[in-house]
Coordinates of C-alpha atoms and ligand atoms in Angstrom, one line a residue:
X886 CA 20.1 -23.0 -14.5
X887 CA 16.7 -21.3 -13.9
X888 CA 14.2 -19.5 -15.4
X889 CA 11.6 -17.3 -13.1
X890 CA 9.2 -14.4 -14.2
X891 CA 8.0 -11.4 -11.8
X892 CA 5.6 -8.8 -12.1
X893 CA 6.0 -4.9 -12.3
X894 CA 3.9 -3.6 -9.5
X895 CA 2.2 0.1 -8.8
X896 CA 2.5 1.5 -5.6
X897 CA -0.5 2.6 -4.0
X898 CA 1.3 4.3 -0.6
X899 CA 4.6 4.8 -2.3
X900 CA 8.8 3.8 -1.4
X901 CA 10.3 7.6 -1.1
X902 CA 12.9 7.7 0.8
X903 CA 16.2 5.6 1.8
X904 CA 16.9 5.7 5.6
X905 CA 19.8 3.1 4.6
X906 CA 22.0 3.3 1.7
X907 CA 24.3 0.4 2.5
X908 CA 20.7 -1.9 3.2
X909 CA 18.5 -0.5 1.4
X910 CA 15.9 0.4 4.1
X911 CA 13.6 2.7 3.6
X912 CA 12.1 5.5 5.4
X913 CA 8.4 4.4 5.6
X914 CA 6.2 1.2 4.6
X915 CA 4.3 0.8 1.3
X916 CA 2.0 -1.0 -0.1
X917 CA 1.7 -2.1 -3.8
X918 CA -0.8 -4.2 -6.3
X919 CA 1.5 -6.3 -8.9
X920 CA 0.7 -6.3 -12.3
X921 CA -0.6 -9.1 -14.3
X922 CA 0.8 -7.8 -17.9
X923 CA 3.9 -6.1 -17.4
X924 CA 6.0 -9.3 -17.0
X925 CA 10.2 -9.8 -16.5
X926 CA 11.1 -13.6 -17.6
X927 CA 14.4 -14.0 -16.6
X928 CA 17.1 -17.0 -16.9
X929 CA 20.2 -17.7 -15.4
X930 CA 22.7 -20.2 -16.1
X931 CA 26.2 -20.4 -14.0
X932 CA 29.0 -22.1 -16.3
X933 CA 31.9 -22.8 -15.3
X934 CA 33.4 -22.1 -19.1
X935 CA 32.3 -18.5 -18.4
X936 CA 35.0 -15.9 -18.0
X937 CA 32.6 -13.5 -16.9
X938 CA 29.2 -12.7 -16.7
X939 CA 27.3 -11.8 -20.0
X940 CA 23.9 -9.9 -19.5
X941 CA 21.4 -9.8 -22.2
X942 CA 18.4 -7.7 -22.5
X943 CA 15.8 -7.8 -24.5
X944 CA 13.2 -4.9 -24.1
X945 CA 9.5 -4.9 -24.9
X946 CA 9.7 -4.4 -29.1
X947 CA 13.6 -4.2 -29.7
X948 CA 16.3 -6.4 -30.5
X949 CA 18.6 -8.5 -28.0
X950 CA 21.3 -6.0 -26.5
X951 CA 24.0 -6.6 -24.0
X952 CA 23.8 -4.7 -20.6
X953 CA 26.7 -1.9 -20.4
X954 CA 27.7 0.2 -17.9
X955 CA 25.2 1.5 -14.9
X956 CA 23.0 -1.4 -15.9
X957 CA 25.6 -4.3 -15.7
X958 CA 27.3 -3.3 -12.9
X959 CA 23.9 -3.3 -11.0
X960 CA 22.9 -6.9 -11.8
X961 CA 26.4 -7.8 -11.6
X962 CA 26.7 -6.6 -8.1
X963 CA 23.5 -8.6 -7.6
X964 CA 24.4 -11.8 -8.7
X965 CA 28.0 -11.2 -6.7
X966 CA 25.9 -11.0 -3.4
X967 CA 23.8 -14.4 -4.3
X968 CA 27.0 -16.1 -5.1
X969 CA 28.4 -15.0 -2.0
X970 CA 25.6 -16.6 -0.1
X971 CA 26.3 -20.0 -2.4
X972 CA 29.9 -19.7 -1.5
X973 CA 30.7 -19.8 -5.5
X974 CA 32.4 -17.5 -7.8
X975 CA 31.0 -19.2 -10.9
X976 CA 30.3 -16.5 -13.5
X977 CA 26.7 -16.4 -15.1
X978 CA 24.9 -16.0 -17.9
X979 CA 21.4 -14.1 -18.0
X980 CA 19.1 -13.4 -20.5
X981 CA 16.0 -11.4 -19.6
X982 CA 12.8 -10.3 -21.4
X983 CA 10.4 -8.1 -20.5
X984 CA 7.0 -7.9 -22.0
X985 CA 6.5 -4.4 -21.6
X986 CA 7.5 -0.9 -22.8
X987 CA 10.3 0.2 -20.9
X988 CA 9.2 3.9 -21.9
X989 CA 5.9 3.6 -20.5
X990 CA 6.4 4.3 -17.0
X991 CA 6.3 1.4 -15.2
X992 CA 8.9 0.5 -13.3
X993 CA 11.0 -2.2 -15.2
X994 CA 13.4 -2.3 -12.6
X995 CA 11.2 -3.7 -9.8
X996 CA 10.5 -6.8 -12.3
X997 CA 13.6 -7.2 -13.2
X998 CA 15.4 -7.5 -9.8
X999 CA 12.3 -10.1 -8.6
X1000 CA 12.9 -12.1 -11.4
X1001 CA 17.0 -11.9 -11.1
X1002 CA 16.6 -12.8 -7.7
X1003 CA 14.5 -16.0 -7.7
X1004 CA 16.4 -17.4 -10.9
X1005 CA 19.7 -17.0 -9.9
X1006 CA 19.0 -18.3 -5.8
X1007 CA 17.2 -21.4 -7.5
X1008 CA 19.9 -21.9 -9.9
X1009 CA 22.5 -21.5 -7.0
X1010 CA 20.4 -24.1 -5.1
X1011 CA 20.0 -21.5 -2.2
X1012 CA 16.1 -22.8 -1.5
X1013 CA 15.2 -19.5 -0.3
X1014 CA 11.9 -18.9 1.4
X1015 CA 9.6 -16.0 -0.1
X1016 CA 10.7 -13.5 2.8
X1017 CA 14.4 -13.9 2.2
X1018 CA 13.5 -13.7 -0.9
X1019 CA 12.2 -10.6 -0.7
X1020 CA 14.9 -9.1 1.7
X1021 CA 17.6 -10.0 -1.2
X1022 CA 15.3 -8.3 -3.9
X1023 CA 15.6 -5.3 -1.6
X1024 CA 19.2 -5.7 -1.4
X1025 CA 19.4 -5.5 -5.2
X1026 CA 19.0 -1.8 -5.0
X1027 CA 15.7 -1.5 -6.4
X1028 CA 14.1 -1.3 -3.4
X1029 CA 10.5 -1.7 -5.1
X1030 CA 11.5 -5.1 -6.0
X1031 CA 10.9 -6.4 -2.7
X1032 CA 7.3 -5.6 -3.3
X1033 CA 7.3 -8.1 -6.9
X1034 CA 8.2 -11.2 -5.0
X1035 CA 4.7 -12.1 -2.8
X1036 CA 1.4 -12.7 -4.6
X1037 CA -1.3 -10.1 -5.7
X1038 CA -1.7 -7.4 -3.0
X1039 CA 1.5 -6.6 -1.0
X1040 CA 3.0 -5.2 1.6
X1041 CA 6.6 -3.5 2.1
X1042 CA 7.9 -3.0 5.9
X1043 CA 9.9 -0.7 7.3
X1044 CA 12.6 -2.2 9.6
X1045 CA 15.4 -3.2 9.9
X1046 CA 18.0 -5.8 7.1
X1047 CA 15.7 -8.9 8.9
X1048 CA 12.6 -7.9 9.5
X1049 CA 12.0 -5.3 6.0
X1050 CA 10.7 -7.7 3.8
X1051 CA 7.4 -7.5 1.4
X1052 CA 4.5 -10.3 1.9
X1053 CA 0.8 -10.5 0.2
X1054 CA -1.8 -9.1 2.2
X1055 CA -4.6 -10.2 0.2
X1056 CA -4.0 -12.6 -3.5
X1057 CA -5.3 -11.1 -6.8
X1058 CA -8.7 -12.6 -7.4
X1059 CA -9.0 -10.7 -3.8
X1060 CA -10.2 -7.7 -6.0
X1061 CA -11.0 -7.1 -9.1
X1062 CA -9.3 -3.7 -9.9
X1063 CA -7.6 -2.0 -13.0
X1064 CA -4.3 0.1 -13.5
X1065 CA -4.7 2.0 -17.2
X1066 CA -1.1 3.9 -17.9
X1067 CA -1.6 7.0 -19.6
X1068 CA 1.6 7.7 -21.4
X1069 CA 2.0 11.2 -22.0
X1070 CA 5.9 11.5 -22.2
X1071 CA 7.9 8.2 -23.3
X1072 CA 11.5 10.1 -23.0
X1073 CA 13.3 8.1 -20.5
X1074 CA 13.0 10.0 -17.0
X1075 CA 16.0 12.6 -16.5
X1076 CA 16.4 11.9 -12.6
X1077 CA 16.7 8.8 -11.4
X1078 CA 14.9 7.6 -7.8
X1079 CA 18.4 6.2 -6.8
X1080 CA 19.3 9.7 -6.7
X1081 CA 16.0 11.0 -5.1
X1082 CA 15.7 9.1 -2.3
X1083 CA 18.5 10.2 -0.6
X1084 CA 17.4 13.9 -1.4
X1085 CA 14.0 13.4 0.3
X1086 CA 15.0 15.2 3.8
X1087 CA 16.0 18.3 2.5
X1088 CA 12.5 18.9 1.7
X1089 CA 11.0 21.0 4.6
X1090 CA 7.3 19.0 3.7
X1091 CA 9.3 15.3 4.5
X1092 CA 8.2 16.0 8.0
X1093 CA 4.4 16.2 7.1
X1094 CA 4.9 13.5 4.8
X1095 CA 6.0 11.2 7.1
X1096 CA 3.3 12.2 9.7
X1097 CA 0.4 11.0 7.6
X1098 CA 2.3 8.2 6.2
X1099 CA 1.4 5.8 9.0
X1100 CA -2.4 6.7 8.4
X1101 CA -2.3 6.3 5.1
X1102 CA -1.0 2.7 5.7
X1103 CA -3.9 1.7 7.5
X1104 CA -6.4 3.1 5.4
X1105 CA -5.1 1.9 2.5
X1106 CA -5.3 -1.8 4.2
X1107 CA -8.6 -1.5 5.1
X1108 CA -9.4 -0.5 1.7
X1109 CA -8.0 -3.4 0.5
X1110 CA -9.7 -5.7 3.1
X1111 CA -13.1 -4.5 2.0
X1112 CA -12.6 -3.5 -1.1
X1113 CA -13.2 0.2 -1.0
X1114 CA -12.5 2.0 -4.0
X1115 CA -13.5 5.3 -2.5
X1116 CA -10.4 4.9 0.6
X1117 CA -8.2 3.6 -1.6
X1118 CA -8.6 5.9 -4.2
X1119 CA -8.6 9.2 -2.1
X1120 CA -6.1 7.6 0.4
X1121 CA -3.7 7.0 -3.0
X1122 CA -4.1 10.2 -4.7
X1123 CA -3.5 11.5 -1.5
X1124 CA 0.2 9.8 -1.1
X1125 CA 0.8 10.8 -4.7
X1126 CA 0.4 14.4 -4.0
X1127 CA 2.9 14.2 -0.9
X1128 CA 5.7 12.0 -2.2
X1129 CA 5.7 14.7 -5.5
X1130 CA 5.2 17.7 -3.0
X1131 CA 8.9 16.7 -1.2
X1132 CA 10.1 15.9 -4.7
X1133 CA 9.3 19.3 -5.7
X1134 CA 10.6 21.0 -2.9
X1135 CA 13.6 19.0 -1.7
X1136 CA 17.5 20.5 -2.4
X1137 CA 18.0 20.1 -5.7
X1138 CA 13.6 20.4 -6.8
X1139 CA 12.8 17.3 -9.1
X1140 CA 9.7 18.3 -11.3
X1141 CA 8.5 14.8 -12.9
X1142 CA 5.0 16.1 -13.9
X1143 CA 4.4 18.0 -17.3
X1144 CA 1.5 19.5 -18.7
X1145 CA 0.3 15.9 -20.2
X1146 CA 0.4 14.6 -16.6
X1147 CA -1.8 17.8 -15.4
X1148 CA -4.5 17.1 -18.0
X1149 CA -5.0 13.7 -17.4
X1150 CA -5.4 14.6 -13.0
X1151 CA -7.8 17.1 -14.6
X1152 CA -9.9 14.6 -16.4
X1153 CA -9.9 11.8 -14.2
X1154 CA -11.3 14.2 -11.2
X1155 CA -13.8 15.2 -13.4
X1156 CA -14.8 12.0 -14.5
X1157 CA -15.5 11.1 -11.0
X1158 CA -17.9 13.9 -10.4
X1159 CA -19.9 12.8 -13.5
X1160 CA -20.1 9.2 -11.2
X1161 CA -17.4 7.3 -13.4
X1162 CA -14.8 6.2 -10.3
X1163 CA -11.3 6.7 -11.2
X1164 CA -7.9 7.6 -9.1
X1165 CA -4.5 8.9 -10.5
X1166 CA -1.3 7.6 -8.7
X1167 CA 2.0 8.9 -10.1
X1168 CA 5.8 7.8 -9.6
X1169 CA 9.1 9.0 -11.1
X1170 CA 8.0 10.1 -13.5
X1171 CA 5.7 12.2 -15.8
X1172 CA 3.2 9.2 -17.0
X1173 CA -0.6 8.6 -15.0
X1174 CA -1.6 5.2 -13.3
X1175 CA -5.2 5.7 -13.2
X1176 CA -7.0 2.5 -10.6
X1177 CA -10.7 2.1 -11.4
X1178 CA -12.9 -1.2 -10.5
X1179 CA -12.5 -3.8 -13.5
X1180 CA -15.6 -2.9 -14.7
X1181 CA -15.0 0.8 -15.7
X1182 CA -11.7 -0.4 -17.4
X1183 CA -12.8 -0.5 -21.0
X1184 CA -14.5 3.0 -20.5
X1185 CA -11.9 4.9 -18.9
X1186 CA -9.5 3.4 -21.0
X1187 CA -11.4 5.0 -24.5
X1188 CA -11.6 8.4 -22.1
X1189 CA -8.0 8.5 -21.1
X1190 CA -7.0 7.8 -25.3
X1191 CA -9.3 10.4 -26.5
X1192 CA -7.5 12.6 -24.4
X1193 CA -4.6 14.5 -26.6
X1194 CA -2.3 14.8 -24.1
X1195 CA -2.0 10.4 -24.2
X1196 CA -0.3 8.8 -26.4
X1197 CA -1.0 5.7 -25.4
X1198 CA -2.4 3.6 -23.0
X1199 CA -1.6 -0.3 -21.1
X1200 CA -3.8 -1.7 -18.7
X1201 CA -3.5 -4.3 -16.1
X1202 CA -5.0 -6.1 -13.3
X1203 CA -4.0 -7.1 -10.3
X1204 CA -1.2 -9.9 -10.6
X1205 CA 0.9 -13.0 -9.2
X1206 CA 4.4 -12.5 -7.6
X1207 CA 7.6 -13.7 -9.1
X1208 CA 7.4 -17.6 -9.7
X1209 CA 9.9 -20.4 -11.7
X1210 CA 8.9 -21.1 -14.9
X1211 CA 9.5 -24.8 -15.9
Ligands
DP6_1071 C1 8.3 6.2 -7.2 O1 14.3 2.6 -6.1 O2 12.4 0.9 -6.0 O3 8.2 3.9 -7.9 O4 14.0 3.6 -9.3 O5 12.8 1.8 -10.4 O6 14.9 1.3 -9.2 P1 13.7 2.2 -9.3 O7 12.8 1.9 -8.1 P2 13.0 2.1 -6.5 O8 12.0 3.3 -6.3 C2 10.6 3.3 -6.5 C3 10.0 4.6 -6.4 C4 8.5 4.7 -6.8 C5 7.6 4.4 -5.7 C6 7.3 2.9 -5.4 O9 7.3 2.1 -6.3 O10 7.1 2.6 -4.2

């Protein structure tokens, strides 16, 4: 048996795109800042006694529920890799909490697939090191997750099964930076990334996407290596726009924005011509990541809730990686 926790995390140069189904390889690197509130804990204990698996979730606010369907199969899958590696069929039993809305835009699944992974290797005795670690939360489908194992500031590569793994590149105290979520929607999103990434090449602006991307990469380094809000910021928004652009234009068009989501790019852009730095970053879906320096937090958090548009808003700072809990 073990218990492990891991971090949500927001992208800064985003994962859109899989180049690999059967791996999970994506098309480009990214680069990602966990988050120090928006926690998985996760245990799992392999009986013997056990039948079969039993999954239970228990989501930010709600009551204990057992995973069905999509969402079984996927952890199920998961832990039938990880036994594979231990050489065991023993079937498990996993109970996992998260301490965040699941409707609130952030990526539960990332957290969720870092903490799966280090709980069950540790209970299987697989003494995995924090790159193989990483590889395997990769594997799990989630490909984000890879980014939720290493500490703080972190890295994704592109490559290939060895060498695409995530590491830090700089640990949380590093920078002292803030993610407020402006929820705007909390429906659950209609169109899945699974889906997405494999639709990203139909999009005739993939091309220019992956052009810049390799740019963006650096910058968005060096921004974090001497803490520059301004690169970051523009270098992030920038991403943003170009992962949404192929969304928007691939074969079937995805449209994850709404008019909430419009309002609050608005806002924050105007903001920062009054002086008060702020930067939107968007994923799959309709809700705003806005990244300002710590400092600013408390003020463009009451700016983004006065907005009408929000509903309501969680902020975060930068965060540690997946760890055991004893
Ligand atoms: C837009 O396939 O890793 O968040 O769809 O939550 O399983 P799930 O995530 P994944 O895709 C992540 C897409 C993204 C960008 C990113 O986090 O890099």
């Amino acid at each position: 048996m073990a218990t492990a926790i891991a971090p949500a995390n927001i992208a800064f140069i985003k994962y859109w795109g899989m180049r690999d189904e059967a791996s999970i390889l994506p098309y480009n690197g990214s680069i990602s800042m966990n988050l120090d509130t928006c926690l998985t804990t996760t245990t799992v204990i392999f009986d013997p006694l056990l039948k079969d698996d039993t999954i239970t979730l228990t989501l930010y606010g709600q009551h204990p529920h057992e995973a069905t369907g999509r969402a079984r199969e996927r952890v199920v899958t998961h832990l039938d890799r990880l036994r594979g590696l231990a050489g065991v069929t023993t079937r498990a039993n996993v109970t996992s909490v998260n301490t965040f809305p699941s409707d609130a835009g952030i990526a539960s699944s990332a957290a969720a697939f870092a903490a799966l992974t280090l709980a069950a290797t540790a209970a299987l005795g697989l003494n995995c090191d924090e790159r193989e670690l990483s590889r395997l939360a990769r594997r799990s489908g989630s490909g984000s997750a890879s980014r939720s194992i290493p500490t703080g500031f972190v890295e994704w590569y592109n490559g290939d099964d060895i060498s695409s793994f995530a590491e830090s590149i700089a640990p949380p105290d590093h920078w002292n930076l803030a993610d407020i979520v402006a929820v705007v929607d909390t429906e659950a999103k209609k169109i899945g990334s699974a889906e997405n990434h494999l639709l990203v090449t139909s999009s005739p602006y993939f091309d220019t996407r992956m052009a810049g991307i390799e740019q963006r990469l650096a910058d968005t380094r060096t921004a974090i290596a001497r803490r520059d809000l301004t690169l970051l910021g523009t270098t992030m928004e920038a991403d943003a726009v170009s992962m949404h652009v192929v969304c928007m234009t691939q074969t079937p068009p995805s449209f994850y924005w709404n008019a909430g989501t419009m309002a609050v790019i608005h806002a924050v852009r105007s903001w920062r011509d009054e002086g008060l730095e702020s930067y939107f970053t968007i994923d799959a879906g309709p809700n705003v990541h806005v990244i300002c320096a710590d400092t600013q937090r408390a003020e463009v958090q009451r700016r983004l809730e006065a907005l009408p548009e929000v509903q309501f808003t969680l902020a975060n700072g930068a965060g540690q990686g997946a760890r055991l809990s004893i």
